[in-house]
Amino acid sequence: MDVTDLFSAASNGDCEKIHSLLEKGTDVDAKDDHGCTALHHAARVGHCPAMEVLLDSGLGVDTTDLEGRTALHYASEAGHCGTMKLLLNRGADVGATDHKKETALHQAAKYSHCAAITLLLDRGAHVNMANSEHQSALHLAASRVINQSSVIRNVVGCAWFMDTQLLEALQYSAKGRREAVALLLDRGAWVDALDHWEYTPLHYAAFEADTDTILLLLDRGADFHSVNRLSQSLLHIAAFRGHNAAVNMWLDHGLDINARDTTGRTGNSEVTVFLRWWLSGCKGQT
């Protein structure tokens, strides 16, 4: 019997179909090419009744896919709080880590799902748990726009094309990101936690000149003198990214534009690099 029917029924929340397939002998523990069970499929879209049927049929609540992710990871990424509660009430491990050592809290933080973050913390999630890159949930919450920008940078970065709806979506996400960062800080997240490259959450926010999040982190005591493993300061980051307002802000904070990173570059050097890159891009469009 084709197990894809079970995955389809789970994704569609078709409890009657799930019952029928299981009664005919379909393996409830079957996995797709990505290692996902029917529970993963149901959790991704938030079909609680279907999940109840699968769990009652013996499917393990913490079964993992090929990346080590449980159904709780999937539900948290989507921000389905009802689904998350069901899984947790059925014994899901709130601290389960995938192969990147990321927990459900990391997933919720990536997408600024504040209600999901609160639920996980209330159920015992460790707010400062670090993944394999030493990133905490706070790092990921502060860096959400970095993940988005890889998709839309070519659109937003071009002066000759501007999508108003896209910008509105980014502005909405930025608001949610700040709220997620504030929530994590309120719950004890380390404001100056260092990742593998010794970036703090402030570095992540500075990467995209997310002013609201930057000001929040500064207000909570973030160290604006901190440098990463390459001795790059917030000023280096702002200059390299071409964020003029951010450059001025960090200069006003007293950062040295002539300070050198491990490659010998200064803030002035980064401005020059950015201008050359920008001009070459413009020539390519003419």
CSV table of C-alpha atoms in Angstrom, one decimal:
chain,number,residue,atom,x,y,z
A,1,MET,CA,0.0,0.0,0.0
A,2,ASP,CA,1.3,3.5,-0.9
A,3,VAL,CA,2.2,5.3,2.3
A,4,THR,CA,2.1,8.6,0.6
A,5,ASP,CA,-1.7,8.4,1.0
A,6,LEU,CA,-1.1,8.5,4.8
A,7,PHE,CA,1.1,11.5,4.5
A,8,SER,CA,-1.5,13.2,2.3
A,9,ALA,CA,-4.3,12.4,4.7
A,10,ALA,CA,-2.3,13.8,7.6
A,11,SER,CA,-1.5,17.0,5.8
A,12,ASN,CA,-5.2,17.4,4.9
A,13,GLY,CA,-6.4,16.6,8.4
A,14,ASP,CA,-8.5,13.7,7.1
A,15,CYS,CA,-9.0,11.6,10.2
A,16,GLU,CA,-11.4,9.2,8.5
A,17,LYS,CA,-8.9,8.5,5.8
A,18,ILE,CA,-6.1,8.0,8.4
A,19,HIS,CA,-8.3,5.5,10.3
A,20,SER,CA,-9.1,3.6,7.1
A,21,LEU,CA,-5.4,3.4,6.0
A,22,LEU,CA,-4.2,2.2,9.4
A,23,GLU,CA,-7.0,-0.4,9.6
A,24,LYS,CA,-5.9,-1.7,6.2
A,25,GLY,CA,-2.3,-2.2,7.5
A,26,THR,CA,-0.5,1.0,6.5
A,27,ASP,CA,2.5,1.4,8.8
A,28,VAL,CA,1.9,4.3,11.2
A,29,ASP,CA,5.7,4.7,11.6
A,30,ALA,CA,6.3,5.0,7.8
A,31,LYS,CA,8.6,7.9,6.8
A,32,ASP,CA,9.0,9.8,3.5
A,33,ASP,CA,12.2,10.6,1.7
A,34,HIS,CA,13.0,13.3,4.2
A,35,GLY,CA,12.5,11.0,7.2
A,36,CYS,CA,9.2,12.7,8.1
A,37,THR,CA,6.3,10.7,9.6
A,38,ALA,CA,2.6,11.5,9.2
A,39,LEU,CA,2.9,13.3,12.5
A,40,HIS,CA,5.5,15.7,11.0
A,41,HIS,CA,3.1,16.4,8.1
A,42,ALA,CA,0.2,17.0,10.4
A,43,ALA,CA,2.2,19.2,12.8
A,44,ARG,CA,3.5,21.4,10.0
A,45,VAL,CA,0.0,22.5,9.1
A,46,GLY,CA,-1.6,22.3,12.6
A,47,HIS,CA,-4.1,19.5,12.2
A,48,CYS,CA,-4.6,18.5,15.9
A,49,PRO,CA,-7.3,15.8,15.4
A,50,ALA,CA,-5.2,14.0,12.9
A,51,MET,CA,-2.2,14.1,15.2
A,52,GLU,CA,-4.4,12.7,18.0
A,53,VAL,CA,-5.3,9.7,15.8
A,54,LEU,CA,-1.7,9.1,14.9
A,55,LEU,CA,-0.4,9.3,18.4
A,56,ASP,CA,-3.3,7.1,19.7
A,57,SER,CA,-2.2,4.6,17.1
A,58,GLY,CA,1.3,4.3,18.6
A,59,LEU,CA,3.3,6.8,16.6
A,60,GLY,CA,6.1,8.2,18.7
A,61,VAL,CA,5.7,11.9,19.7
A,62,ASP,CA,9.4,12.6,19.4
A,63,THR,CA,10.1,10.6,16.2
A,64,THR,CA,12.7,12.5,14.2
A,65,ASP,CA,13.2,13.2,10.5
A,66,LEU,CA,16.6,13.0,8.7
A,67,GLU,CA,17.7,16.3,10.2
A,68,GLY,CA,16.8,15.2,13.7
A,69,ARG,CA,13.7,17.4,13.9
A,70,THR,CA,10.6,16.4,15.8
A,71,ALA,CA,7.0,17.3,15.2
A,72,LEU,CA,7.5,20.0,17.9
A,73,HIS,CA,10.2,21.6,15.8
A,74,TYR,CA,7.8,21.7,12.9
A,75,ALA,CA,4.9,23.1,14.9
A,76,SER,CA,7.1,25.7,16.5
A,77,GLU,CA,8.6,26.9,13.2
A,78,ALA,CA,5.0,27.4,12.0
A,79,GLY,CA,3.9,29.1,15.3
A,80,HIS,CA,1.0,26.6,15.8
A,81,CYS,CA,0.5,27.0,19.5
A,82,GLY,CA,-2.4,24.6,19.7
A,83,THR,CA,-0.4,22.0,18.0
A,84,MET,CA,2.5,22.6,20.2
A,85,LYS,CA,0.4,22.3,23.3
A,86,LEU,CA,-1.0,19.0,22.1
A,87,LEU,CA,2.5,17.6,21.5
A,88,LEU,CA,3.8,18.8,24.9
A,89,ASN,CA,0.8,17.4,26.7
A,90,ARG,CA,1.4,14.1,25.0
A,91,GLY,CA,5.0,14.1,26.3
A,92,ALA,CA,7.1,15.8,23.6
A,93,ASP,CA,10.5,16.8,24.8
A,94,VAL,CA,10.7,20.6,24.9
A,95,GLY,CA,14.5,20.5,24.9
A,96,ALA,CA,14.9,18.0,22.0
A,97,THR,CA,17.7,19.1,19.6
A,98,ASP,CA,18.1,18.4,15.9
A,99,HIS,CA,21.4,17.7,14.2
A,100,LYS,CA,22.2,21.4,14.4
A,101,LYS,CA,21.5,21.3,18.1
A,102,GLU,CA,18.5,23.6,17.6
A,103,THR,CA,15.5,23.2,19.8
A,104,ALA,CA,11.9,24.1,19.2
A,105,LEU,CA,12.6,27.5,20.8
A,106,HIS,CA,15.2,28.2,18.1
A,107,GLN,CA,12.6,27.6,15.5
A,108,ALA,CA,10.0,29.8,17.1
A,109,ALA,CA,12.6,32.6,17.6
A,110,LYS,CA,13.7,32.5,13.9
A,111,TYR,CA,10.2,33.5,12.8
A,112,SER,CA,9.4,35.8,15.7
A,113,HIS,CA,6.5,33.7,16.9
A,114,CYS,CA,6.1,35.4,20.3
A,115,ALA,CA,3.2,33.3,21.5
A,116,ALA,CA,5.1,30.1,20.7
A,117,ILE,CA,8.2,31.4,22.4
A,118,THR,CA,6.2,32.2,25.5
A,119,LEU,CA,4.6,28.7,25.5
A,120,LEU,CA,7.9,26.9,25.1
A,121,LEU,CA,9.6,29.0,27.9
A,122,ASP,CA,6.6,28.3,30.2
A,123,ARG,CA,7.0,24.6,29.5
A,124,GLY,CA,10.7,24.6,30.5
A,125,ALA,CA,12.6,25.5,27.4
A,126,HIS,CA,16.1,26.8,28.2
A,127,VAL,CA,16.3,30.4,27.0
A,128,ASN,CA,20.1,30.4,26.5
A,129,MET,CA,20.5,27.0,24.8
A,130,ALA,CA,23.0,27.4,22.0
A,131,ASN,CA,23.0,25.5,18.7
A,132,SER,CA,26.0,24.1,16.9
A,133,GLU,CA,27.0,27.6,15.8
A,134,HIS,CA,26.7,28.8,19.5
A,135,GLN,CA,23.7,30.8,18.5
A,136,SER,CA,21.0,31.3,21.2
A,137,ALA,CA,17.3,31.9,20.4
A,138,LEU,CA,18.1,35.6,20.9
A,139,HIS,CA,20.7,35.6,18.2
A,140,LEU,CA,18.2,34.1,15.8
A,141,ALA,CA,15.4,36.4,16.8
A,142,ALA,CA,17.7,39.4,16.2
A,143,SER,CA,18.9,38.0,12.8
A,144,ARG,CA,15.5,37.2,11.3
A,145,VAL,CA,15.9,39.9,8.6
A,146,ILE,CA,19.2,38.3,7.5
A,147,ASN,CA,17.3,35.1,6.6
A,148,GLN,CA,14.7,37.2,4.6
A,149,SER,CA,17.2,39.4,2.9
A,150,SER,CA,18.8,36.5,1.1
A,151,VAL,CA,15.6,36.1,-0.8
A,152,ILE,CA,14.6,39.7,-1.4
A,153,ARG,CA,17.8,41.7,-1.4
A,154,ASN,CA,17.9,41.9,-5.2
A,155,VAL,CA,14.5,43.5,-5.2
A,156,VAL,CA,14.7,45.9,-2.3
A,157,GLY,CA,18.3,46.8,-3.1
A,158,CYS,CA,17.5,48.1,-6.5
A,159,ALA,CA,16.6,51.8,-6.9
A,160,TRP,CA,14.7,51.1,-10.1
A,161,PHE,CA,12.2,48.6,-8.6
A,162,MET,CA,10.3,48.8,-5.3
A,163,ASP,CA,7.5,46.4,-4.2
A,164,THR,CA,5.3,48.2,-1.7
A,165,GLN,CA,3.7,45.1,-0.4
A,166,LEU,CA,7.0,43.4,0.1
A,167,LEU,CA,8.3,46.4,2.1
A,168,GLU,CA,5.2,46.4,4.2
A,169,ALA,CA,5.7,42.7,5.0
A,170,LEU,CA,9.3,43.4,6.0
A,171,GLN,CA,8.2,46.3,8.3
A,172,TYR,CA,5.7,44.0,9.9
A,173,SER,CA,8.3,41.3,10.4
A,174,ALA,CA,10.7,43.9,11.9
A,175,LYS,CA,8.1,44.8,14.5
A,176,GLY,CA,7.6,41.1,15.3
A,177,ARG,CA,11.3,40.6,15.6
A,178,ARG,CA,11.7,43.4,18.1
A,179,GLU,CA,8.9,42.0,20.2
A,180,ALA,CA,10.5,38.5,20.1
A,181,VAL,CA,13.9,40.0,21.2
A,182,ALA,CA,12.2,41.9,24.0
A,183,LEU,CA,10.4,38.8,25.2
A,184,LEU,CA,13.5,36.7,25.2
A,185,LEU,CA,15.4,39.4,27.1
A,186,ASP,CA,12.6,39.6,29.6
A,187,ARG,CA,12.9,35.9,30.2
A,188,GLY,CA,16.6,36.0,30.9
A,189,ALA,CA,18.4,35.7,27.6
A,190,TRP,CA,22.0,36.8,27.7
A,191,VAL,CA,22.2,40.1,25.8
A,192,ASP,CA,25.9,39.7,24.9
A,193,ALA,CA,25.9,36.0,24.2
A,194,LEU,CA,28.6,35.1,21.7
A,195,ASP,CA,28.1,32.7,18.7
A,196,HIS,CA,30.8,30.7,17.0
A,197,TRP,CA,32.2,33.8,15.3
A,198,GLU,CA,31.9,35.9,18.5
A,199,TYR,CA,28.9,37.8,17.1
A,200,THR,CA,26.5,39.1,19.7
A,201,PRO,CA,22.8,39.6,19.0
A,202,LEU,CA,23.6,43.3,18.6
A,203,HIS,CA,26.0,42.4,15.7
A,204,TYR,CA,23.1,40.5,14.1
A,205,ALA,CA,20.7,43.4,14.4
A,206,ALA,CA,23.4,45.8,13.1
A,207,PHE,CA,24.0,43.6,10.0
A,208,GLU,CA,20.7,44.9,8.6
A,209,ALA,CA,20.6,48.2,10.4
A,210,ASP,CA,17.5,47.1,12.3
A,211,THR,CA,17.3,50.3,14.3
A,212,ASP,CA,14.4,49.4,16.6
A,213,THR,CA,16.1,46.1,17.7
A,214,ILE,CA,19.5,47.8,18.0
A,215,LEU,CA,18.1,50.5,20.3
A,216,LEU,CA,16.3,47.9,22.3
A,217,LEU,CA,19.5,45.8,22.8
A,218,LEU,CA,21.4,49.0,23.7
A,219,ASP,CA,18.8,49.9,26.2
A,220,ARG,CA,19.1,46.5,27.8
A,221,GLY,CA,22.8,46.9,28.2
A,222,ALA,CA,24.4,45.4,25.1
A,223,ASP,CA,28.1,46.2,24.7
A,224,PHE,CA,28.5,48.3,21.6
A,225,HIS,CA,32.3,48.1,21.9
A,226,SER,CA,32.2,44.3,21.3
A,227,VAL,CA,34.0,42.9,18.2
A,228,ASN,CA,33.7,39.6,16.5
A,229,ARG,CA,36.5,37.0,16.0
A,230,LEU,CA,37.9,39.0,13.1
A,231,SER,CA,38.0,42.1,15.3
A,232,GLN,CA,35.2,43.7,13.3
A,233,SER,CA,33.2,46.3,15.2
A,234,LEU,CA,29.6,47.4,14.7
A,235,LEU,CA,31.1,50.2,12.7
A,236,HIS,CA,32.9,47.8,10.3
A,237,ILE,CA,29.6,46.0,9.8
A,238,ALA,CA,27.6,49.1,9.1
A,239,ALA,CA,30.3,50.5,6.7
A,240,PHE,CA,30.6,47.3,4.8
A,241,ARG,CA,26.8,47.0,4.4
A,242,GLY,CA,26.6,50.7,3.3
A,243,HIS,CA,24.3,51.8,6.1
A,244,ASN,CA,25.2,55.5,6.3
A,245,ALA,CA,22.8,56.3,9.2
A,246,ALA,CA,24.2,53.4,11.2
A,247,VAL,CA,27.8,54.5,10.5
A,248,ASN,CA,26.9,57.9,11.9
A,249,MET,CA,25.2,56.4,14.9
A,250,TRP,CA,28.2,54.3,15.8
A,251,LEU,CA,30.5,57.2,15.3
A,252,ASP,CA,28.3,59.2,17.7
A,253,HIS,CA,28.7,56.4,20.2
A,254,GLY,CA,32.5,56.9,20.0
A,255,LEU,CA,33.6,54.0,17.8
A,256,ASP,CA,36.9,54.5,16.0
A,257,ILE,CA,36.5,54.6,12.2
A,258,ASN,CA,40.3,53.9,12.0
A,259,ALA,CA,40.2,50.8,14.1
A,260,ARG,CA,41.5,47.8,12.1
A,261,ASP,CA,40.1,44.3,11.9
A,262,THR,CA,42.3,41.2,11.5
A,263,THR,CA,42.6,41.8,7.7
A,264,GLY,CA,43.8,45.4,8.3
A,265,ARG,CA,40.6,47.0,7.2
A,266,THR,CA,39.2,50.1,8.9
A,267,GLY,CA,35.7,51.5,8.8
A,268,ASN,CA,36.9,53.8,6.0
A,269,SER,CA,38.2,50.8,4.0
A,270,GLU,CA,34.8,49.1,4.3
A,271,VAL,CA,33.0,52.2,3.0
A,272,THR,CA,35.3,52.1,-0.1
A,273,VAL,CA,34.7,48.4,-0.7
A,274,PHE,CA,30.9,49.0,-0.5
A,275,LEU,CA,31.0,51.9,-2.9
A,276,ARG,CA,33.0,49.9,-5.5
A,277,TRP,CA,30.6,47.0,-5.2
A,278,TRP,CA,27.6,49.3,-5.5
A,279,LEU,CA,29.0,51.1,-8.5
A,280,SER,CA,29.9,47.9,-10.3
A,281,GLY,CA,26.3,46.7,-9.7
A,282,CYS,CA,24.9,49.8,-11.2
A,283,LYS,CA,27.1,49.6,-14.3
A,284,GLY,CA,25.9,46.0,-14.8
A,285,GLN,CA,22.3,47.3,-14.9
A,286,THR,CA,22.9,50.0,-17.5
